[in-house]
Amino acid sequence: MEVKTSLLDNMIGVGDMVLLEPLSEDSFLENLRNRFDHNEIYTYIGSVVISMNPYRSLPIYTPDKVEEYRNRNFYELSPHIYALADEAYRSLRDQDKDQCILITGESGAGKTEASKLVMSYVAAVCGKGQEVNKVKEQLLQSNPVLEAFGNAKTVRNDNSSRFGKYMDIEFDFKGDPLGGVISNYLLEKSRVVKQPRGERNFHIFYQLLSGASDDTLKKLKLDRDFSKYNYLSLDSAAVNGLDDAANFRTVRNAMQIVGFMEDEVQSVLELVAAVLKLGNIEFKPESRCNGTDESRIKDKNDLKEMCELLGIEQSVLERAFSYRTVEAKMEKVSTTLNVAQAYYARDALAKNLYSRLFSWLVTRINESIKAQTKTRHKVMGVLDIYGFEIFEDGDNSFEQFIINYCNEKLQQIFIELTLREEQEEYVREGIEWTNIEYFNNAIICDLIENHQNGILAMLDEECLRPGTVTDETFLDKLNTICAEHQHFESRLSKNSKFLTDHSLPHSCFRIQHYAGKVLYRVEGFVDKNNDLLYRDLSQAMYKATHSLIKQLFPEGNPTKVNLKRPPTAGFQFKASVGTLMKNLQTKNPNYIRCIKPNDKKASHIFTDSLVRHQARYLGLMENVRVRRAGYAFRQAYEPCLERYKMLCKRTWPHWRGPAREGVEVLMADLQVPTEEYSYGRSKIFIRNPRTLFFLEERRRQCLQDLATLIQKIYRGWKCRRQFLLLKKSQIVVAAWYRRYAQQKKYQKIKSATTVVQSYTRGWQARKLLRELKYQKRCEEAVTTISAFWHGTQVRREYRKFFRANAGKKIYDFIIQRIMQKYFLGLKNTMPPMSPIEKNWPARPYLFLDGVHKELRRIFHLWRCKKYRSQFTEEKKAVYEEKLEASEIFKDKKALYPSSVNQPFKGDYLEISKNPKYQKLNSAVDEKVLLADVVNKINRANGKGTARIFLLTKKSVVLADQKTGQVKASVPLPDLASVSVSTQSDGFFALKLKEGSASAIKGDFLLSSEHLIEIITKLHRTGATDADREQLLVDISDEFLVQFKQDKVCVKFIQGAPKNGNSVSCKRKNNRLLEVSVPTTA
Ligand SMILES: Nc1ncnc2c1ncn2[C@@H]1O[C@H](COP(=O)(O)OP(=O)(O)O)[C@@H](O)[C@H]1O
Ligand SMILES: [Mg+2]
């Protein structure tokens, strides 16, 4: 949506002075100051823009700003020079009206800047394209060139334009620029030779010297040092913020863009250098014989260099500086020049040279930028002319006079055009016009330019008059002719009003310009108006080989000698101003009135008196008054209705119908007094600013209410949207949740159903199973019952066919068969015949257990019997003995197992065969059953002595081992018992019956390796005798032995033997004999 804005929005003070309330000079200034303080440098008076020079760069010329102002109505945005440029450009493009932009103001007020801003704005908004851009670029780049040659630093402005400039920019029907034409007005050429204190010569001189390369300077025969040149003022050669060297490059670049050829640039620079050289030519007087002084050139070096530069013969120029040729009626008279005249000639040449160069530059630029097509084009003229100038010390001369005349003319045209415009608008709109009073400066213009008695006319008259003409004669003339004029003042004017006015020197006259009184010093008026250059000099210049200089002095051509005086400067200027004014009048004017806030070129300073003065002479107050005389404010119906329609219910928010009727309804509704406004054809005219402010105030209030309303509706809308969104989301959430919940519930029901189903199915199945089982059982029972029943039936039926004992027989038969089978099987599996064989076949039937065992026993007995039956008598005896030993010792004595497999040899000594024992053998009459060597244990110490032990059927004999001599013979009946230990030792005690004959010597304690055999044989021998009781065998580890009278206890202990594995015997005391037996592992 397009935002409708207005000049009236966010206004600081009032943007349009027409709305100032109350209107007075003070309030006017206050408004300007207020706006200036807030960086609002532009203010309107209707369509006129007042521009205050800010003296600093403001951020209001950016491309964004250009866009902002582009295609907007003039009053739509806050005041800006762009608004004016846009308005002018658009009415040129769209309404086919040629435009002119008139920029006026004092020197330093910002005119040149304003003109550049306008041009840059137009360049930015108009068409684009390669060709168009080139044209634009050339138009814009003509500025730096002209500024370098035509601007200078003055006390008022560091970049003061010292010429007037009017530029026509030409556009095609689309609004694209085609080209331009520049007109220049009266360059202040006196500056070339002399500058007021604190000012400089034209920029180009300084730029050339600082910016040109060494090489260029050498070619131009110049020195970088400013002080070497008489024409350059030194006190202010360097200007703050001005970079001459950089600017020189800019100028060179601009010249190139504009289309200057390299050699043209070179020629121009040569001329500039020539001017500097010219300034350095000095003269000295030389007395001549006729008593007059003649001038001579002091140092010819500069002259020589200059002549070289320009290609002039030195002697020609030298002569031109010394003589003056006057031609009159075919006669040539040559007069010498004195020093003063020579200097005058030199300076005149310099000034002419420079000003002609400047004009040539303008022409050359015009050649480049002129429109290429011949089609009809629209024109926008931009006039940047030097401002009204007054030197306070009264040092105003011809230049100021001319400048101020020009400003006077501009003011005139301003008055005419603004008033006419205003008047025309009323007529156009059908509003009644009321005349108002304002100061018309036509009378001043008349004073200056009147053909018969205007000041310029009289000056020309003086200049052309034969006879002695001086500035004084000119003043006299003025005093006579203009004495009665209201705006002319002079000490000697004939009305003698100013006879006593000491502020008015005799050599001066004063004009009351529209912008104030200006005191002019007449000195130089005539000369400057004449603008004479001695013909010798112009001819000398024409003779130059330098093509440009030749071109600049065409009057020097001797073939075209024109005796008629050239038109005076004043005349020329008047004529060109006249053309300019005519030109301007055909165009639609747009005004920019520049104001300088202070004299110090400083930002932020607003000098009240200075601004008041400018506002006064610029006639700004009158401008406002004129504008307000009828109606202060006017606005087309549409924007007016658009802006205020909210003030009336009937027009708000939309008015359907013509805008004018809407406005009428609006005004009626607001009860604005009818005399306060008028309806024009397309605009409403509001008489008083108060009414407008009333409307604005109401609008402001209403806007607040509307803002609240909009806020309310917006908030409502926002809340409702939010609510709807929430509601929508809630439904979505709820839907999802419900779905989820239902899903859960469904799953729960489903699983519950499954459970219930499974239970019921289980229950049903079980029930069915039960039933089926029952049914099956019933069927089985039926079968069983029927089987039993059938059995019974069958048995009952067949009983008559069986014998009563058939069962037993069958049983017996079966048993028999089993037994048969058992025995036959046993026969086949009979174990071997060895009595020690343990195996016996497994029992096949439990009921045969008893039989089986019995058979085993019987078989064993039979087997043993069989075995025994093979034995011989001797072998039988041996086994009997072994058996007896077993009965005696088995499991009683540890020695026994080792004896089992030892054959009982009996006679170990082979007593009957060994001759050694012949005697002994013979001593024993009985058959020797056993003969062996034993140890007889000494009763006293337990040590053994070897003895031969003999056993016969009747006795036991102990004999010496060596001799065979019988030591003791005990008849077997005397033996009471034999004691042995339980252990593996060979000790045995032969205990004798008490009271027997053998018992006197006591019992025998012996030890033998064949203990088991000895004891067994002893025991057997006794047993065979029927009348004798059995010999007792006592097996114990402690037994008593009778030694003579004493009974000694023999005790067997187990212990680790000290000496090997043998048994040791020790007498412990007289009652104890201890035998220690090695432990059987
Ligand atoms: N709009 C502006 N913004 C910033 N500075 C400005 C503006 N107008 C003028 N100036 C300053 O004031 C100086 C004088 O302006 P200029 O246009 O040359 O004056 P005039 O042409 O009226 O003599 C400029 O050099 C510049 O420094
Ligand atoms: Mg200027």
mmCIF file of N, CA, C and O in Angstrom, residues 601-640:
data_model
loop_
_atom_site.group_PDB
_atom_site.id
_atom_site.type_symbol
_atom_site.label_atom_id
_atom_site.label_comp_id
_atom_site.label_asym_id
_atom_site.label_seq_id
_atom_site.Cartn_x
_atom_site.Cartn_y
_atom_site.Cartn_z
ATOM 1 N N LYS A 601 31.689 31.115 6.792
ATOM 2 C CA LYS A 601 31.712 29.832 6.081
ATOM 3 C C LYS A 601 31.650 28.685 7.092
ATOM 4 O O LYS A 601 32.280 27.634 6.907
ATOM 5 N N ALA A 602 30.967 28.917 8.195
ATOM 6 C CA ALA A 602 30.952 27.922 9.272
ATOM 7 C C ALA A 602 29.589 27.266 9.377
ATOM 8 O O ALA A 602 28.565 27.898 9.137
ATOM 9 N N SER A 603 29.611 26.004 9.765
ATOM 10 C CA SER A 603 28.345 25.295 9.949
ATOM 11 C C SER A 603 27.766 25.663 11.317
ATOM 12 O O SER A 603 28.474 26.168 12.191
ATOM 13 N N HIS A 604 26.488 25.435 11.485
ATOM 14 C CA HIS A 604 25.789 25.617 12.771
ATOM 15 C C HIS A 604 25.664 27.056 13.249
ATOM 16 O O HIS A 604 25.133 27.288 14.318
ATOM 17 N N ILE A 605 26.216 28.005 12.485
ATOM 18 C CA ILE A 605 26.080 29.393 12.973
ATOM 19 C C ILE A 605 24.996 30.087 12.145
ATOM 20 O O ILE A 605 25.000 30.018 10.911
ATOM 21 N N PHE A 606 24.099 30.714 12.857
ATOM 22 C CA PHE A 606 22.993 31.402 12.207
ATOM 23 C C PHE A 606 23.057 32.862 12.636
ATOM 24 O O PHE A 606 22.747 33.203 13.777
ATOM 25 N N THR A 607 23.566 33.674 11.755
ATOM 26 C CA THR A 607 23.690 35.093 12.119
ATOM 27 C C THR A 607 22.390 35.809 11.737
ATOM 28 O O THR A 607 22.069 35.952 10.551
ATOM 29 N N ASP A 608 21.705 36.194 12.793
ATOM 30 C CA ASP A 608 20.353 36.730 12.613
ATOM 31 C C ASP A 608 20.316 37.902 11.642
ATOM 32 O O ASP A 608 19.557 37.914 10.673
ATOM 33 N N SER A 609 21.213 38.871 11.895
ATOM 34 C CA SER A 609 21.150 40.101 11.101
ATOM 35 C C SER A 609 21.411 39.823 9.615
ATOM 36 O O SER A 609 20.753 40.364 8.741
ATOM 37 N N LEU A 610 22.380 38.927 9.403
ATOM 38 C CA LEU A 610 22.750 38.611 8.025
ATOM 39 C C LEU A 610 21.590 37.963 7.271
ATOM 40 O O LEU A 610 21.258 38.347 6.147
ATOM 41 N N VAL A 611 20.952 37.016 7.931
ATOM 42 C CA VAL A 611 19.842 36.319 7.287
ATOM 43 C C VAL A 611 18.660 37.285 7.096
ATOM 44 O O VAL A 611 17.998 37.300 6.056
ATOM 45 N N ARG A 612 18.442 38.102 8.141
ATOM 46 C CA ARG A 612 17.345 39.071 8.044
ATOM 47 C C ARG A 612 17.537 39.967 6.826
ATOM 48 O O ARG A 612 16.609 40.206 6.058
ATOM 49 N N HIS A 613 18.796 40.407 6.662
ATOM 50 C CA HIS A 613 19.111 41.278 5.532
ATOM 51 C C HIS A 613 18.816 40.590 4.195
ATOM 52 O O HIS A 613 18.152 41.149 3.320
ATOM 53 N N GLN A 614 19.258 39.335 4.092
ATOM 54 C CA GLN A 614 19.056 38.620 2.832
ATOM 55 C C GLN A 614 17.576 38.384 2.582
ATOM 56 O O GLN A 614 17.079 38.540 1.463
ATOM 57 N N ALA A 615 16.885 37.985 3.679
ATOM 58 C CA ALA A 615 15.453 37.713 3.536
ATOM 59 C C ALA A 615 14.755 38.975 3.048
ATOM 60 O O ALA A 615 13.857 38.927 2.204
ATOM 61 N N ARG A 616 15.233 40.099 3.571
ATOM 62 C CA ARG A 616 14.610 41.373 3.198
ATOM 63 C C ARG A 616 14.827 41.666 1.720
ATOM 64 O O ARG A 616 13.885 41.894 0.980
ATOM 65 N N TYR A 617 16.121 41.669 1.304
ATOM 66 C CA TYR A 617 16.336 42.104 -0.078
ATOM 67 C C TYR A 617 15.871 41.073 -1.087
ATOM 68 O O TYR A 617 15.568 41.408 -2.216
ATOM 69 N N LEU A 618 15.834 39.815 -0.648
ATOM 70 C CA LEU A 618 15.310 38.816 -1.585
ATOM 71 C C LEU A 618 13.790 38.939 -1.691
ATOM 72 O O LEU A 618 13.164 38.277 -2.496
ATOM 73 N N GLY A 619 13.225 39.818 -0.822
ATOM 74 C CA GLY A 619 11.787 40.051 -0.862
ATOM 75 C C GLY A 619 10.988 38.816 -0.457
ATOM 76 O O GLY A 619 9.901 38.567 -0.968
ATOM 77 N N LEU A 620 11.576 38.051 0.433
ATOM 78 C CA LEU A 620 10.918 36.803 0.796
ATOM 79 C C LEU A 620 9.600 37.050 1.522
ATOM 80 O O LEU A 620 8.611 36.353 1.302
ATOM 81 N N MET A 621 9.606 38.053 2.395
ATOM 82 C CA MET A 621 8.381 38.368 3.133
ATOM 83 C C MET A 621 7.274 38.737 2.156
ATOM 84 O O MET A 621 6.130 38.291 2.283
ATOM 85 N N GLU A 622 7.639 39.583 1.180
ATOM 86 C CA GLU A 622 6.647 39.977 0.178
ATOM 87 C C GLU A 622 6.148 38.753 -0.566
ATOM 88 O O GLU A 622 4.964 38.615 -0.830
ATOM 89 N N ASN A 623 7.085 37.906 -0.835
ATOM 90 C CA ASN A 623 6.752 36.671 -1.526
ATOM 91 C C ASN A 623 5.672 35.918 -0.752
ATOM 92 O O ASN A 623 4.655 35.495 -1.301
ATOM 93 N N VAL A 624 5.908 35.806 0.554
ATOM 94 C CA VAL A 624 4.928 35.102 1.401
ATOM 95 C C VAL A 624 3.606 35.864 1.382
ATOM 96 O O VAL A 624 2.537 35.268 1.229
ATOM 97 N N ARG A 625 3.699 37.167 1.524
ATOM 98 C CA ARG A 625 2.473 37.964 1.593
ATOM 99 C C ARG A 625 1.665 37.831 0.321
ATOM 100 O O ARG A 625 0.454 37.629 0.367
ATOM 101 N N VAL A 626 2.385 37.932 -0.794
ATOM 102 C CA VAL A 626 1.692 37.809 -2.075
ATOM 103 C C VAL A 626 0.985 36.464 -2.140
ATOM 104 O O VAL A 626 -0.166 36.349 -2.509
ATOM 105 N N ARG A 627 1.740 35.490 -1.724
ATOM 106 C CA ARG A 627 1.227 34.135 -1.784
ATOM 107 C C ARG A 627 -0.006 33.988 -0.888
ATOM 108 O O ARG A 627 -0.923 33.236 -1.189
ATOM 109 N N ARG A 628 0.050 34.758 0.222
ATOM 110 C CA ARG A 628 -1.069 34.607 1.167
ATOM 111 C C ARG A 628 -2.175 35.603 0.942
ATOM 112 O O ARG A 628 -3.237 35.504 1.563
ATOM 113 N N ALA A 629 -1.880 36.609 0.105
ATOM 114 C CA ALA A 629 -2.845 37.698 -0.045
ATOM 115 C C ALA A 629 -4.229 37.150 -0.324
ATOM 116 O O ALA A 629 -5.199 37.519 0.326
ATOM 117 N N GLY A 630 -4.261 36.277 -1.241
ATOM 118 C CA GLY A 630 -5.554 35.668 -1.498
ATOM 119 C C GLY A 630 -5.752 34.531 -0.521
ATOM 120 O O GLY A 630 -6.351 34.688 0.535
ATOM 121 N N TYR A 631 -5.134 33.491 -0.836
ATOM 122 C CA TYR A 631 -5.325 32.300 -0.012
ATOM 123 C C TYR A 631 -3.961 31.709 0.328
ATOM 124 O O TYR A 631 -3.103 31.560 -0.533
ATOM 125 N N ALA A 632 -3.837 31.400 1.617
ATOM 126 C CA ALA A 632 -2.534 30.951 2.073
ATOM 127 C C ALA A 632 -2.215 29.551 1.569
ATOM 128 O O ALA A 632 -1.071 29.218 1.301
ATOM 129 N N PHE A 633 -3.245 28.783 1.431
ATOM 130 C CA PHE A 633 -3.000 27.371 1.136
ATOM 131 C C PHE A 633 -3.977 26.882 0.104
ATOM 132 O O PHE A 633 -5.143 27.267 0.091
ATOM 133 N N ARG A 634 -3.493 26.096 -0.791
ATOM 134 C CA ARG A 634 -4.388 25.527 -1.789
ATOM 135 C C ARG A 634 -3.987 24.078 -1.996
ATOM 136 O O ARG A 634 -2.822 23.717 -1.826
ATOM 137 N N GLN A 635 -4.972 23.331 -2.295
ATOM 138 C CA GLN A 635 -4.672 21.921 -2.493
ATOM 139 C C GLN A 635 -5.714 21.354 -3.440
ATOM 140 O O GLN A 635 -6.891 21.716 -3.362
ATOM 141 N N ALA A 636 -5.262 20.451 -4.293
ATOM 142 C CA ALA A 636 -6.216 19.811 -5.206
ATOM 143 C C ALA A 636 -7.232 19.029 -4.380
ATOM 144 O O ALA A 636 -6.920 18.606 -3.262
ATOM 145 N N TYR A 637 -8.427 18.856 -4.931
ATOM 146 C CA TYR A 637 -9.493 18.240 -4.137
ATOM 147 C C TYR A 637 -9.148 16.815 -3.686
ATOM 148 O O TYR A 637 -9.377 16.456 -2.540
ATOM 149 N N GLU A 638 -8.588 16.035 -4.591
ATOM 150 C CA GLU A 638 -8.325 14.625 -4.243
ATOM 151 C C GLU A 638 -7.409 14.486 -3.023
ATOM 152 O O GLU A 638 -7.791 13.851 -2.051
ATOM 153 N N PRO A 639 -6.197 15.076 -3.106
ATOM 154 C CA PRO A 639 -5.343 14.909 -1.915
ATOM 155 C C PRO A 639 -5.947 15.515 -0.669
ATOM 156 O O PRO A 639 -5.753 15.012 0.442
ATOM 157 N N CYS A 640 -6.712 16.625 -0.846
ATOM 158 C CA CYS A 640 -7.328 17.272 0.312
ATOM 159 C C CYS A 640 -8.330 16.318 0.957
ATOM 160 O O CYS A 640 -8.318 16.090 2.171
#
